Short mmCIF file of C-alpha atoms in Angstrom, two decimals:
data_model
loop_
_atom_site.label_atom_id
_atom_site.label_comp_id
_atom_site.label_asym_id
_atom_site.label_seq_id
_atom_site.Cartn_x
_atom_site.Cartn_y
_atom_site.Cartn_z
CA MET S 1 5.44 14.03 14.55
CA ARG S 2 7.44 11.70 12.40
CA VAL S 3 7.81 8.14 13.59
CA PHE S 4 9.94 5.61 11.77
CA ILE S 5 10.16 1.90 12.22
CA THR S 6 13.32 0.65 10.55
CA LEU S 7 13.47 -3.09 10.35
CA SER S 8 16.94 -4.45 9.69
CA LEU S 9 15.87 -7.99 8.94
CA GLY S 10 15.36 -10.12 5.90
CA LEU S 11 12.46 -9.19 3.67
CA LEU S 12 11.19 -12.65 2.94
CA LEU S 13 9.20 -12.40 -0.24
CA ALA S 14 6.02 -14.34 0.34
CA SER S 15 4.73 -15.92 -2.81
CA CYS S 16 1.02 -15.98 -3.56
CA THR S 17 1.57 -19.21 -5.47
CA GLU S 18 2.85 -22.68 -4.71
CA GLU S 19 6.37 -21.71 -5.79
CA PRO S 20 8.65 -21.54 -2.73
CA PRO S 21 9.77 -18.04 -1.79
CA PRO S 22 13.36 -17.02 -2.44
CA ALA S 23 15.93 -17.07 0.31
CA PRO S 24 15.67 -14.12 2.69
CA ARG S 25 17.97 -11.16 2.13
CA VAL S 26 19.12 -8.73 4.79
CA VAL S 27 18.24 -5.22 3.63
CA PRO S 28 17.33 -2.07 5.56
CA GLN S 29 13.60 -1.30 5.45
CA GLU S 30 14.05 2.34 4.53
CA SER S 31 12.55 4.52 1.83
CA GLU S 32 14.66 6.50 -0.62
CA LEU S 33 12.76 9.71 0.16
CA ASP S 34 15.01 10.85 3.02
CA GLY S 35 12.28 13.01 4.50
CA ALA S 36 11.07 14.41 1.17
CA SER S 37 7.50 14.28 -0.08
CA LEU S 38 6.39 11.29 -2.12
CA TYR S 39 4.23 13.72 -4.06
CA GLN S 40 7.30 15.26 -5.69
CA LEU S 41 7.46 12.16 -7.91
CA GLY S 42 4.38 13.39 -9.80
CA LEU S 43 2.95 9.88 -10.18
CA HIS S 44 -0.54 9.24 -11.57
CA PHE S 45 -2.58 6.03 -11.50
CA ASP S 46 -6.03 4.87 -12.64
CA ASP S 47 -8.47 3.77 -9.93
CA GLN S 48 -11.22 1.14 -9.87
CA ALA S 49 -13.70 3.62 -11.37
CA GLY S 50 -11.39 4.49 -14.25
CA HIS S 51 -10.58 7.91 -12.81
CA THR S 52 -7.05 9.27 -12.74
CA LEU S 53 -5.60 9.55 -9.25
CA ALA S 54 -2.66 11.91 -8.85
CA LEU S 55 -0.94 10.99 -5.61
CA GLY S 56 -0.43 14.69 -4.94
CA SER S 57 -4.20 15.16 -4.83
CA LEU S 58 -4.17 13.35 -1.47
CA ARG S 59 -2.19 16.16 0.15
CA GLY S 60 -3.74 17.26 3.44
CA HIS S 61 -4.78 13.73 4.49
CA PRO S 62 -3.09 10.87 6.27
CA VAL S 63 -2.57 8.24 3.56
CA LEU S 64 -1.92 4.52 3.88
CA VAL S 65 -0.16 3.08 0.81
CA THR S 66 0.34 -0.62 0.15
CA PHE S 67 0.69 -3.05 -2.76
CA PHE S 68 -1.23 -6.10 -3.97
CA TYR S 69 -2.60 -7.86 -7.03
CA ALA S 70 -6.12 -9.09 -7.67
CA SER S 71 -5.53 -12.78 -8.36
CA CYS S 72 -3.55 -13.30 -5.15
CA GLN S 73 -5.50 -15.55 -2.79
CA THR S 74 -3.09 -15.78 0.14
CA MET S 75 -1.13 -12.77 1.37
CA CYS S 76 -3.07 -10.00 -0.39
CA PRO S 77 -6.45 -10.73 1.27
CA THR S 78 -4.56 -10.69 4.58
CA ILE S 79 -3.13 -7.27 3.74
CA VAL S 80 -6.65 -6.02 3.00
CA HIS S 81 -7.86 -7.46 6.30
CA ASP S 82 -4.99 -5.84 8.21
CA VAL S 83 -5.76 -2.43 6.72
CA GLN S 84 -9.46 -2.82 7.50
CA GLU S 85 -8.54 -3.73 11.08
CA ILE S 86 -6.30 -0.66 11.38
CA GLU S 87 -9.09 1.52 10.03
CA SER S 88 -11.85 0.03 12.19
CA GLY S 89 -10.12 1.05 15.43
CA LEU S 90 -9.47 4.66 14.46
CA ALA S 91 -11.24 7.57 16.10
CA PRO S 92 -14.11 8.64 13.78
CA ALA S 93 -12.45 11.93 12.80
CA ALA S 94 -9.20 10.19 11.85
CA ARG S 95 -11.06 7.48 9.93
CA GLU S 96 -12.91 10.15 7.95
CA GLN S 97 -9.63 11.83 7.00
CA LEU S 98 -7.71 8.66 6.12
CA ARG S 99 -7.14 7.79 2.46
CA VAL S 100 -6.03 4.28 1.49
CA VAL S 101 -4.24 3.42 -1.76
CA PHE S 102 -3.71 -0.18 -2.90
CA VAL S 103 -1.32 -0.27 -5.86
CA SER S 104 -1.43 -3.32 -8.14
CA PHE S 105 1.76 -5.02 -9.33
CA ASP S 106 -0.15 -6.76 -12.12
CA THR S 107 -0.21 -4.08 -14.78
CA GLU S 108 -1.39 -6.54 -17.45
CA ARG S 109 -4.34 -8.30 -15.81
CA ASP S 110 -5.57 -5.83 -13.20
CA THR S 111 -7.79 -3.66 -15.35
CA THR S 112 -10.03 -1.02 -13.80
CA GLU S 113 -12.92 -3.47 -14.18
CA ARG S 114 -11.03 -6.17 -12.28
CA LEU S 115 -10.13 -3.72 -9.53
CA ALA S 116 -13.79 -2.73 -9.23
CA GLU S 117 -14.68 -6.43 -8.83
CA VAL S 118 -12.14 -6.78 -6.02
CA ALA S 119 -13.58 -3.73 -4.27
CA ARG S 120 -17.06 -5.29 -4.37
CA GLU S 121 -15.87 -8.76 -3.36
CA ARG S 122 -13.95 -7.48 -0.34
CA HIS S 123 -16.51 -4.86 0.73
CA ILE S 124 -14.08 -1.99 0.29
CA ASP S 125 -15.24 1.56 0.95
CA THR S 126 -14.29 3.26 -2.32
CA THR S 127 -15.20 6.71 -1.01
CA ARG S 128 -11.85 6.70 0.81
CA TRP S 129 -10.03 3.67 -0.62
CA SER S 130 -8.54 3.59 -4.11
CA LEU S 131 -7.42 0.40 -5.85
CA VAL S 132 -5.12 1.60 -8.60
CA ARG S 133 -3.14 0.46 -11.59
CA GLY S 134 -0.38 2.23 -13.49
CA THR S 135 2.40 1.69 -15.96
CA GLU S 136 5.00 -0.86 -14.97
CA ASP S 137 7.58 1.93 -14.70
CA ASP S 138 5.42 4.04 -12.37
CA VAL S 139 4.54 1.10 -10.13
CA ARG S 140 8.22 0.11 -9.95
CA THR S 141 9.22 3.70 -9.20
CA LEU S 142 6.75 3.98 -6.33
CA ALA S 143 7.69 0.56 -4.94
CA SER S 144 11.44 1.17 -5.02
CA THR S 145 11.05 4.64 -3.53
CA LEU S 146 9.17 3.17 -0.57
CA GLY S 147 11.53 0.21 -0.19
CA MET S 148 8.97 -2.34 -1.43
CA THR S 149 10.26 -5.60 -2.92
CA TYR S 150 8.45 -7.78 -5.46
CA ARG S 151 9.09 -9.93 -8.51
CA ARG S 152 7.11 -11.90 -11.07
CA THR S 153 7.41 -15.67 -10.64
CA SER S 154 7.80 -18.29 -13.37
CA ASN S 155 4.04 -18.93 -13.48
CA GLY S 156 3.14 -15.26 -13.94
CA GLU S 157 2.14 -14.59 -10.34
CA PHE S 158 4.10 -12.41 -7.91
CA ALA S 159 6.31 -12.96 -4.91
CA HIS S 160 6.26 -9.89 -2.71
CA ALA S 161 6.75 -8.39 0.70
CA ALA S 162 3.83 -6.94 2.70
CA LEU S 163 4.67 -3.31 3.36
CA LEU S 164 2.29 -0.72 4.79
CA THR S 165 3.36 2.92 4.60
CA ILE S 166 1.72 5.85 6.38
CA LEU S 167 2.22 9.24 4.76
CA ASP S 168 1.73 12.51 6.55
CA ALA S 169 -0.31 15.40 5.14
CA GLU S 170 2.60 16.50 2.93
CA GLY S 171 3.32 13.03 1.57
CA ARG S 172 6.31 12.28 3.78
CA VAL S 173 6.78 8.80 5.26
CA ALA S 174 5.53 8.83 8.86
CA LEU S 175 5.75 5.10 9.56
CA GLN S 176 6.32 1.83 7.74
CA ARG S 177 5.48 -1.72 8.80
CA GLU S 178 6.57 -4.91 7.07
CA GLY S 179 4.67 -8.16 7.48
CA THR S 180 1.10 -9.25 8.19
CA GLY S 181 -0.74 -10.03 11.40
CA ARG S 182 1.28 -7.59 13.49
CA ASP S 183 0.16 -5.23 16.24
CA VAL S 184 -1.86 -2.48 14.54
CA ALA S 185 -1.68 0.02 17.43
CA PRO S 186 1.40 1.89 16.14
CA MET S 187 -0.23 2.34 12.74
CA ARG S 188 -3.40 3.72 14.30
CA THR S 189 -1.38 6.07 16.48
CA ALA S 190 0.55 7.40 13.46
CA ILE S 191 -2.64 7.96 11.45
CA GLU S 192 -4.38 9.72 14.32
CA SER S 193 -1.32 11.91 14.91
CA VAL S 194 -1.25 12.96 11.26
CA ALA S 195 -5.02 13.53 11.23
CA SER S 196 -4.84 15.67 14.35
CA ALA S 197 -2.00 17.79 12.95
CA SER S 198 -3.83 18.19 9.64
CA SER S 199 -7.01 19.48 11.28
CA ARG S 200 -5.28 22.30 13.16
#
């Protein structure tokens, strides 16, 4: 079952710094995949353990993809909390199947060592969660394909939206949610639906 939430409202980029966010823009919250698999992009990243993660290797699992950077002290910890809340309410079988990928915008400072520190600091289960870094081009490709908006600010930090994307077992977008602190029930339902279909 494919469920889409399309939000036709302004994606207000929330800055993780003191710089005020830019004016909101009205854009459709849609991916460029048009029902195709994200895995066809052939993207590879390095995780917090220094291992290469090919996105296609996650085929067969429900996958939650989102974006962050390690030095962010405002929105990004909230994104982590939201994902942990989504995960905590899943049925055990769905939780076991779920894979979570946090992709860093900060290709310069977020080394594998720094990502490992974040995983420890935020008590992240790295058996199923991957905090990853990649080339600037690959991160930008993934972000634009999923409809994710971000930019580097004048002080070297990032202003960005908070977008959570659920992929089905074949890497197709099942559901997207923009913003933090929202009702997590639809995300749990989408994950459990994908997990149930994958186990048949």
